[in-house]
PDB file of C-alpha atoms in Angstrom:
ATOM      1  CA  UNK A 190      60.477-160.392 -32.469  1.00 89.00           C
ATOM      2  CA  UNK A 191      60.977-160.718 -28.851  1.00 94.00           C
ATOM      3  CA  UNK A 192      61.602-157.317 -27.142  1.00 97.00           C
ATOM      4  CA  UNK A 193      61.782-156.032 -23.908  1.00 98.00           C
ATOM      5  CA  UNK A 194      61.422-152.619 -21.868  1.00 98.00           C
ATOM      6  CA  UNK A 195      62.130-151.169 -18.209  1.00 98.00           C
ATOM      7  CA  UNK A 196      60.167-148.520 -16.836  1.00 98.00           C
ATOM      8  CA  UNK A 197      60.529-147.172 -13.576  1.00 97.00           C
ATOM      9  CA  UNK A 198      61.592-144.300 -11.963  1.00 97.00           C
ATOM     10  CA  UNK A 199      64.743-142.575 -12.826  1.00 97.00           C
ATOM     11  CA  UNK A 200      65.519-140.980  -9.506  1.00 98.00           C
ATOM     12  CA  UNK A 201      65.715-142.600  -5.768  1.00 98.00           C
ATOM     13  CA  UNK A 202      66.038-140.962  -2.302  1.00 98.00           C
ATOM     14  CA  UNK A 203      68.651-143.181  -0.107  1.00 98.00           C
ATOM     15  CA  UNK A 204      67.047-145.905   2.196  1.00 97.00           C
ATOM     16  CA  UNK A 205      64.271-146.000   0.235  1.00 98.00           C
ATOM     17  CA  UNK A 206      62.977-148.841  -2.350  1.00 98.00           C
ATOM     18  CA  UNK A 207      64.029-149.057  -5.920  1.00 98.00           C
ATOM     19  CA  UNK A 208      61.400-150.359  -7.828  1.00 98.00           C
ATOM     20  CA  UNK A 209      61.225-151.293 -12.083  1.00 98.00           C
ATOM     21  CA  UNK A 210      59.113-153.009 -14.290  1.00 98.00           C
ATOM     22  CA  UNK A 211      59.883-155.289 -17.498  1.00 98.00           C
ATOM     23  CA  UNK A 212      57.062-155.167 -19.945  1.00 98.00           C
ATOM     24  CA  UNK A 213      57.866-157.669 -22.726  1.00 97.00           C
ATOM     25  CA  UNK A 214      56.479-157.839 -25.870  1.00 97.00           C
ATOM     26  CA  UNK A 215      56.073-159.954 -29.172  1.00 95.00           C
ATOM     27  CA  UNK A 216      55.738-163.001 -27.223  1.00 92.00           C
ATOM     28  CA  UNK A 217      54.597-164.725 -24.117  1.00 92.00           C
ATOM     29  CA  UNK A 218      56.205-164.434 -20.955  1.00 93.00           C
ATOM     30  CA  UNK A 219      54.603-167.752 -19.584  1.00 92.00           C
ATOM     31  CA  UNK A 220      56.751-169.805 -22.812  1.00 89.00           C
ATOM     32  CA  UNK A 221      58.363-173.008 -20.499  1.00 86.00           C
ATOM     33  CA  UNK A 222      61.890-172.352 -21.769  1.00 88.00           C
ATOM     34  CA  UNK A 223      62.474-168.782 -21.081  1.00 91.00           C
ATOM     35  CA  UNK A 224      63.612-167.546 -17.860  1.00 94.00           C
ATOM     36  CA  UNK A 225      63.557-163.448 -17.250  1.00 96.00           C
ATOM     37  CA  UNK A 226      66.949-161.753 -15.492  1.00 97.00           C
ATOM     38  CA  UNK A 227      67.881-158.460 -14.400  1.00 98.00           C
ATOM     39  CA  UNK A 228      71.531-157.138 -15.028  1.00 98.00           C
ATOM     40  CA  UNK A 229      72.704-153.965 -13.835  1.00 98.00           C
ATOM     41  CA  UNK A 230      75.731-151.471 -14.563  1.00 98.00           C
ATOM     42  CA  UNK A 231      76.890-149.322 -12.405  1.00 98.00           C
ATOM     43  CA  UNK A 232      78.277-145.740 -14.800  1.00 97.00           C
ATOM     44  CA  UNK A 233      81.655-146.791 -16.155  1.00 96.00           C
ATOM     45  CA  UNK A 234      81.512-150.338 -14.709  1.00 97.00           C
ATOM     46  CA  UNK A 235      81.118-153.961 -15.875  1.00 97.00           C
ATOM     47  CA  UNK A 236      77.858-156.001 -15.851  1.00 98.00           C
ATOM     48  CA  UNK A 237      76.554-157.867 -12.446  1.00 98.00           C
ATOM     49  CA  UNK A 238      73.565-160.358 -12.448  1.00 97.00           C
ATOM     50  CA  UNK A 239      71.098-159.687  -9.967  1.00 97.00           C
ATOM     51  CA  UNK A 240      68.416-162.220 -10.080  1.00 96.00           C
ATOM     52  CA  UNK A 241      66.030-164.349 -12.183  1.00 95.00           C
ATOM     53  CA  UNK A 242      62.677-165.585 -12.281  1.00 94.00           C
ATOM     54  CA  UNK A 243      60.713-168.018 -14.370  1.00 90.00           C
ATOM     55  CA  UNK A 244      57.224-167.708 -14.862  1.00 86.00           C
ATOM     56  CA  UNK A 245      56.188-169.714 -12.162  1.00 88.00           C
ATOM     57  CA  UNK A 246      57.485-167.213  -9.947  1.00 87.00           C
ATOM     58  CA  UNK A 247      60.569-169.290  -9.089  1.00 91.00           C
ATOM     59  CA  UNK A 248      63.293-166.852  -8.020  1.00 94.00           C
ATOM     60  CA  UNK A 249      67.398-167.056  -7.773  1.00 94.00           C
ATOM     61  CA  UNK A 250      69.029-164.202  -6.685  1.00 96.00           C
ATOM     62  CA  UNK A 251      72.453-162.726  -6.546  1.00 96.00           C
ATOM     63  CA  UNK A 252      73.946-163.197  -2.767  1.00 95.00           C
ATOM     64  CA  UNK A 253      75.125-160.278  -2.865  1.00 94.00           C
ATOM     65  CA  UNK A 254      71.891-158.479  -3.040  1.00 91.00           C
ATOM     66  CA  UNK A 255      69.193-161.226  -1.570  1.00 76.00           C
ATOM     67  CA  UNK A 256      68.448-159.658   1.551  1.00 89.00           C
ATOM     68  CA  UNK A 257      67.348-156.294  -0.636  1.00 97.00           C
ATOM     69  CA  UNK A 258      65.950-157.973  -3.850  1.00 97.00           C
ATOM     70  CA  UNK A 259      62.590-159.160  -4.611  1.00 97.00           C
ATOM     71  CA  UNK A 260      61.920-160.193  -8.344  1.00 97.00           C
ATOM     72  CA  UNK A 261      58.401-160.683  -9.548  1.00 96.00           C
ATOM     73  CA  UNK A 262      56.005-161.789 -12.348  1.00 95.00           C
ATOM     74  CA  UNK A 263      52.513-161.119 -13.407  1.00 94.00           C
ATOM     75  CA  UNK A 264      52.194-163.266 -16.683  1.00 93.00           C
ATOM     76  CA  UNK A 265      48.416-161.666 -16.864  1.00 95.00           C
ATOM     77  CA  UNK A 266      50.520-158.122 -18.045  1.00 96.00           C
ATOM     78  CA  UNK A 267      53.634-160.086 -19.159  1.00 96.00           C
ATOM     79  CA  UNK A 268      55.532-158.185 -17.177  1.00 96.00           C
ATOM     80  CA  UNK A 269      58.313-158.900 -14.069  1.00 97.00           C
ATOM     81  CA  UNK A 270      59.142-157.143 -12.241  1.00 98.00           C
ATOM     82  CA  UNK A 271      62.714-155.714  -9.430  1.00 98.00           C
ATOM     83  CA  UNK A 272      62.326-154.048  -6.070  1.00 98.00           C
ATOM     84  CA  UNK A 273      65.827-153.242  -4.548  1.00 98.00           C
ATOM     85  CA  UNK A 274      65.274-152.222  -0.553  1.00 97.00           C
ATOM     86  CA  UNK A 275      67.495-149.771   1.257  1.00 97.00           C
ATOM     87  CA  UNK A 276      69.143-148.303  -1.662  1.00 97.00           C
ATOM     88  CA  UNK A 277      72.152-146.426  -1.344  1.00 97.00           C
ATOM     89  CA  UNK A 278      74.386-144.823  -3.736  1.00 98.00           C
ATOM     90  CA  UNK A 279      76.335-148.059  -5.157  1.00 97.00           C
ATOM     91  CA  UNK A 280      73.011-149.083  -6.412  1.00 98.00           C
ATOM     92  CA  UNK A 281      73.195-146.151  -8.749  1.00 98.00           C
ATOM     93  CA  UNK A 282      73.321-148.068 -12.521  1.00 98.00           C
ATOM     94  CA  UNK A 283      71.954-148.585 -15.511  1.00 98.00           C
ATOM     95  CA  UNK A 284      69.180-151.483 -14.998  1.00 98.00           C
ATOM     96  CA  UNK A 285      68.479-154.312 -17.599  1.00 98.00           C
ATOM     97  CA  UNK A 286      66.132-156.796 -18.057  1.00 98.00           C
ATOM     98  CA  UNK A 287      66.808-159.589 -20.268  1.00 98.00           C
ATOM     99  CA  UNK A 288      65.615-162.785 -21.414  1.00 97.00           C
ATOM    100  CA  UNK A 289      67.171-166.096 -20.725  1.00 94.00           C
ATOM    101  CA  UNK A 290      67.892-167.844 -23.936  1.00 81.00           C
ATOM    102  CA  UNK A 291      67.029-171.903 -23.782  1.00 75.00           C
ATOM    103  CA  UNK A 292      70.817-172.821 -23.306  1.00 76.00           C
ATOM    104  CA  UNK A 293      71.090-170.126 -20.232  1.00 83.00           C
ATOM    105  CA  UNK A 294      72.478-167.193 -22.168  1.00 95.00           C
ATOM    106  CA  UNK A 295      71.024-163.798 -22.212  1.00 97.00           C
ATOM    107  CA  UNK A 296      69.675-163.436 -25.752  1.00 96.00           C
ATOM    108  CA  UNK A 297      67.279-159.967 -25.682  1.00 97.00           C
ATOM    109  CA  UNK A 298      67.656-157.279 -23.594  1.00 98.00           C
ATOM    110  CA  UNK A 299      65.692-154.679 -22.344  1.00 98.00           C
ATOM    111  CA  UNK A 300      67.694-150.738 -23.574  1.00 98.00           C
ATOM    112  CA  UNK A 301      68.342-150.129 -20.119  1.00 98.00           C
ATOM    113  CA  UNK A 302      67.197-147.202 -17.891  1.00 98.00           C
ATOM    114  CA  UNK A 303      69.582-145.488 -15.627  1.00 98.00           C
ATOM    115  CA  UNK A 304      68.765-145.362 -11.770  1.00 98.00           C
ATOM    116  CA  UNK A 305      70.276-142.196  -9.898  1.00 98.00           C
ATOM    117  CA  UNK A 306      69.703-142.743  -6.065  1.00 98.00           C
ATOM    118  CA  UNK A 307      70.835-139.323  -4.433  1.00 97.00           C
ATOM    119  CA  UNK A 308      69.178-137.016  -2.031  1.00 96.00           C
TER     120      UNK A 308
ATOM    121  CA  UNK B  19      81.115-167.702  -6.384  1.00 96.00           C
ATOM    122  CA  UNK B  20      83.097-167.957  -9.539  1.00 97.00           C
ATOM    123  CA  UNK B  21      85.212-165.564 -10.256  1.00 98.00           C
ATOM    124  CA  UNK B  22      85.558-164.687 -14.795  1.00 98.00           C
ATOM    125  CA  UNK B  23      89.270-162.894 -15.064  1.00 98.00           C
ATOM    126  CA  UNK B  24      89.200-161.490 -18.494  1.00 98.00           C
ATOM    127  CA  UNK B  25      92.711-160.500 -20.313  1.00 97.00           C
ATOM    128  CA  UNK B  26      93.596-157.681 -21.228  1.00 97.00           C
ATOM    129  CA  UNK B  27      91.509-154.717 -20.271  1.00 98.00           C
ATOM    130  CA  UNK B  28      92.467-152.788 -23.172  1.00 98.00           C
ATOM    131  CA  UNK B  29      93.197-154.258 -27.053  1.00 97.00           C
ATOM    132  CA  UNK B  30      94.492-151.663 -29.580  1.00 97.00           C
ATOM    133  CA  UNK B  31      93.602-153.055 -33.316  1.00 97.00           C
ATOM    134  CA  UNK B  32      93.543-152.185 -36.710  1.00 96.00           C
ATOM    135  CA  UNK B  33      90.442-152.655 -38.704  1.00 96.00           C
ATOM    136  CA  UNK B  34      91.131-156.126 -40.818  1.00 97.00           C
ATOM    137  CA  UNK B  35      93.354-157.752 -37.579  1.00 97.00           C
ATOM    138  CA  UNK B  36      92.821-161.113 -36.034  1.00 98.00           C
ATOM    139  CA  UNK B  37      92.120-160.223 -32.388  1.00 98.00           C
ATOM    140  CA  UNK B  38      91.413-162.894 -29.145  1.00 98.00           C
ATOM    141  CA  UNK B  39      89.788-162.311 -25.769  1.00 98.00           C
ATOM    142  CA  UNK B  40      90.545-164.780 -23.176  1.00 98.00           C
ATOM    143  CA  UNK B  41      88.730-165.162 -20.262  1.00 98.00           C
ATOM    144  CA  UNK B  42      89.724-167.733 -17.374  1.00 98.00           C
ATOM    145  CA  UNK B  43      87.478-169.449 -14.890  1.00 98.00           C
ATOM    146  CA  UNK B  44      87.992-170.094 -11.390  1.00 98.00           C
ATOM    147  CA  UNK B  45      86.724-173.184 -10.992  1.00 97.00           C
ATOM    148  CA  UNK B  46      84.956-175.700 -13.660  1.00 97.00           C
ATOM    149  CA  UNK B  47      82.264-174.314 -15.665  1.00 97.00           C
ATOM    150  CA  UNK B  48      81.657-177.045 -18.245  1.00 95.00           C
ATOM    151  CA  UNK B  49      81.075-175.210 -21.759  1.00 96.00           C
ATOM    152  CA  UNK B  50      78.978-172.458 -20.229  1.00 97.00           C
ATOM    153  CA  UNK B  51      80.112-169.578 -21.135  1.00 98.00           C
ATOM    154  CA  UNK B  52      78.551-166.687 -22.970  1.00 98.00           C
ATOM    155  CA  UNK B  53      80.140-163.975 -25.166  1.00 98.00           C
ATOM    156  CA  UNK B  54      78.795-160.046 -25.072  1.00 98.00           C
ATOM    157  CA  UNK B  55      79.993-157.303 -27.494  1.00 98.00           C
ATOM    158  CA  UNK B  56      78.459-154.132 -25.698  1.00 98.00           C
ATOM    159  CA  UNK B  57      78.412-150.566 -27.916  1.00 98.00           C
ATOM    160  CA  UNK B  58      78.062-147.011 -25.608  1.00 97.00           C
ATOM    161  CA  UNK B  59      75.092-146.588 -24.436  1.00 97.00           C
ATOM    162  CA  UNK B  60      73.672-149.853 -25.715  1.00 98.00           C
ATOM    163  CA  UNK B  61      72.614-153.096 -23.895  1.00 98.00           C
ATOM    164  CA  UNK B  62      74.555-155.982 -24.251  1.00 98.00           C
ATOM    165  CA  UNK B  63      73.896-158.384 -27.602  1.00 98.00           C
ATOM    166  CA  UNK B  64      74.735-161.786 -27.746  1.00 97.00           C
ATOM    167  CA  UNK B  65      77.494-163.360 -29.575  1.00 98.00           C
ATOM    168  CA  UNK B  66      78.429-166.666 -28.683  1.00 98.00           C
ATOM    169  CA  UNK B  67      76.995-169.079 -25.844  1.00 97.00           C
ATOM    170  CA  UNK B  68      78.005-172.505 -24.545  1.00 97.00           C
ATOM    171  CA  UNK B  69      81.524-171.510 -25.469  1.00 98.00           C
ATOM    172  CA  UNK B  70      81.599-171.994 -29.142  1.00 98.00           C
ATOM    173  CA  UNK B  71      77.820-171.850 -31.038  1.00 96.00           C
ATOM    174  CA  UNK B  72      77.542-168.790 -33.084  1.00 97.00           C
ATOM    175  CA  UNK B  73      74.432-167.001 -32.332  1.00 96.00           C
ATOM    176  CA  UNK B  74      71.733-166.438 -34.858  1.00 94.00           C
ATOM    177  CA  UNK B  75      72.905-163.744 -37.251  1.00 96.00           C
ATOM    178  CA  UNK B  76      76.535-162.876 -35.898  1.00 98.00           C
ATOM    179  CA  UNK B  77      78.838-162.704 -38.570  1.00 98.00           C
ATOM    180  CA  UNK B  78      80.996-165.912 -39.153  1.00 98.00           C
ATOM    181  CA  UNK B  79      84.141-163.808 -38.585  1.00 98.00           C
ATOM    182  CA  UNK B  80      83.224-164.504 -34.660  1.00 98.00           C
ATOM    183  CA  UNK B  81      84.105-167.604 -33.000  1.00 98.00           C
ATOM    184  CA  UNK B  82      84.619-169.466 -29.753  1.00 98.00           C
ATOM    185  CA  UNK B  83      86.623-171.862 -27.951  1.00 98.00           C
ATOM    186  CA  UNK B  84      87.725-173.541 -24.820  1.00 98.00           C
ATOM    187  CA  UNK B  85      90.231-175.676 -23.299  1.00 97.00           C
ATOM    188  CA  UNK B  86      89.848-176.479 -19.615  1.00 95.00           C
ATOM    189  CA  UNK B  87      88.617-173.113 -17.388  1.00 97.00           C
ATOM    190  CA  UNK B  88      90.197-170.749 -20.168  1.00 98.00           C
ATOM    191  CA  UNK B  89      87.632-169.514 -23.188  1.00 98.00           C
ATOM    192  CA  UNK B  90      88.640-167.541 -26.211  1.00 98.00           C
ATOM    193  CA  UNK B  91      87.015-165.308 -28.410  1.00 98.00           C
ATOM    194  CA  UNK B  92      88.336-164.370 -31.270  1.00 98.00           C
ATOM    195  CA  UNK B  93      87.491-162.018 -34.441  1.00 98.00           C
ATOM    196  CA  UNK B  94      88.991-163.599 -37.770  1.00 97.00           C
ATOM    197  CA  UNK B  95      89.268-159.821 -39.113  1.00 96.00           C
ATOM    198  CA  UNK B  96      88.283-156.680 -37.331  1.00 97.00           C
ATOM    199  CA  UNK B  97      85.138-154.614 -39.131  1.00 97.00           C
ATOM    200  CA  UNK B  98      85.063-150.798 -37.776  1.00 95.00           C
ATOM    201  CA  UNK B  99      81.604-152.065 -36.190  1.00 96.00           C
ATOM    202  CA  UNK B 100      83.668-154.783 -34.010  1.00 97.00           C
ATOM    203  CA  UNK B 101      85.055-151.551 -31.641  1.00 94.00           C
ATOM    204  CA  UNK B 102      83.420-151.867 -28.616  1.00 98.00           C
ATOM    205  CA  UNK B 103      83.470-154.056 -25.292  1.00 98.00           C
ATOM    206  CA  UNK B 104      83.438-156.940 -24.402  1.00 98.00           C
ATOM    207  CA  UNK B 105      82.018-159.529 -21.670  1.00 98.00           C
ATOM    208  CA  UNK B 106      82.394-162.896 -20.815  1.00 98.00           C
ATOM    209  CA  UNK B 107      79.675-164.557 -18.709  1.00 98.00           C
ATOM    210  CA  UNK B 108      79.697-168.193 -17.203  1.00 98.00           C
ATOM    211  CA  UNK B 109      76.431-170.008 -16.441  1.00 96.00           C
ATOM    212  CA  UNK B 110      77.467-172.943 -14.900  1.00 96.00           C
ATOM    213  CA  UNK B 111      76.111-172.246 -11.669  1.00 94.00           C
ATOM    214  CA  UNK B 112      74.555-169.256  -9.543  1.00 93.00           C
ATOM    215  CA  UNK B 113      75.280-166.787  -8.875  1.00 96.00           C
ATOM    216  CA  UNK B 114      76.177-165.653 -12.702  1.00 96.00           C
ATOM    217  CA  UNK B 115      78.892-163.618 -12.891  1.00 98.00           C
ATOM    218  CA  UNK B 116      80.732-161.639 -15.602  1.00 98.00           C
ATOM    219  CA  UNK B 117      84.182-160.668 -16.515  1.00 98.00           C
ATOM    220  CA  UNK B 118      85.418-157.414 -15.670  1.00 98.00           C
ATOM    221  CA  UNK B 119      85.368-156.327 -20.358  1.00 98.00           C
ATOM    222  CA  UNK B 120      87.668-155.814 -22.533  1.00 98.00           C
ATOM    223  CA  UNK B 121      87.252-152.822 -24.511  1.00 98.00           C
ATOM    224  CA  UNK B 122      88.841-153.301 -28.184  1.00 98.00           C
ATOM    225  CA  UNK B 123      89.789-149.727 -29.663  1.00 97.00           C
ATOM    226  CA  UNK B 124      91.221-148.848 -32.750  1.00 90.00           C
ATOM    227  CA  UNK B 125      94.879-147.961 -33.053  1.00 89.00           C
TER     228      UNK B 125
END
């Protein structure tokens, strides 16, 4: 059983760089069909894709966020990995990581940790 | 970018009620479209992708369809576990987008 968990911290000043990490477990992150996401969720607020990745370290982002985002992957920790430059207050949201089911659906997801950015 | 426009906001049910979801595309996005039910607190789980296959172990009582840009979900009879939100996602092309959820409460 595939499962996946965000760590990070849970508290970032304003300007500065939001930074998480998606350890996944139960299987290989390096598997050719799977590509790794992040989601996030602003309190109250619907879902918005931020980026993916795919073990080669081939990367599609969210316009809306490329010029801040930078998603990563070490496959020697199975792990990827979201930096998020500049942050200010609308990037305040719950954070998941998910994996990319065969067919392009997000079929396991990370629980989520909440990112505060505030002074 | 393609914009998901998913009707209504709100659904007021009774447990054992047929419900549907429908969520519109703006532009062509082939069969790929994914369904979410999200619980409080809880990530996301996958129900349905490319429009109409069933993931593994959802109950049968979910199901999927399409005609054109609009996609339907639809719950044959509403379990008490069924209250919760809802998300539509299309995969067609980047960047991904959602719609906005429909959260189903009981009336």
């Amino acid at each position: 059983q595939l499962q996946l968990q965000e760590s990070g911290p849970g508290l970032v000043k304003p300007s500065e760089t939001l930074s998480l990490t998606c350890t996944v477990s139960g299987g290989s992150i390096s598997r050719s069909d799977y590509y790794w996401g992040w989601i996030r969720q602003p309190p109250g607020k619907g879902l918005e894709w931020i980026g993916n990745i795919y073990y080669s370290g081939s990367t599609y982002y969210n316009p809306s966020l490329k010029s801040r985002v930078t998603i990563s992957v070490d496959t020697s920790k199975n792990q990827f990995s979201l930096k998020v430059n500049s942050v200010t207050a609308a990037d305040t949201a719950v954070y998941f990581c998910a994996k990319m089911h065969s067919s392009g659906a997000f079929d396991s997801w990370g629980q989520g940790t909440l990112v505060t950015v505030s002074s | 970018d393609i914009q998901m426009t998913q009707s209504p906001s709100t659904l007021s049910a009774s447990v054992g009620d047929r419900v549907s979801i429908t969520c519109r595309a703006s532009q062509s996005i082939s069969s790929w479209l994914a369904w979410y039910q999200q619980k409080p607190g809880k990530a996301p789980k996958l129900l349905i992708y490319k429009a109409s296959t069933l993931e593994s172990g959802v109950p049968s009582r979910f199901s999927g369809s399409e005609s054109g840009t609009e996609f339907t979900l639809t719950i044959s009879s509403l379990q008490p576990d069924d209250f919760a939100t809802y998300y539509c996602q299309q995969y067609n092309s980047f960047p991904y987008t959602f719609g906005q959820g429909t959260k189903l409460e009981i009336k």
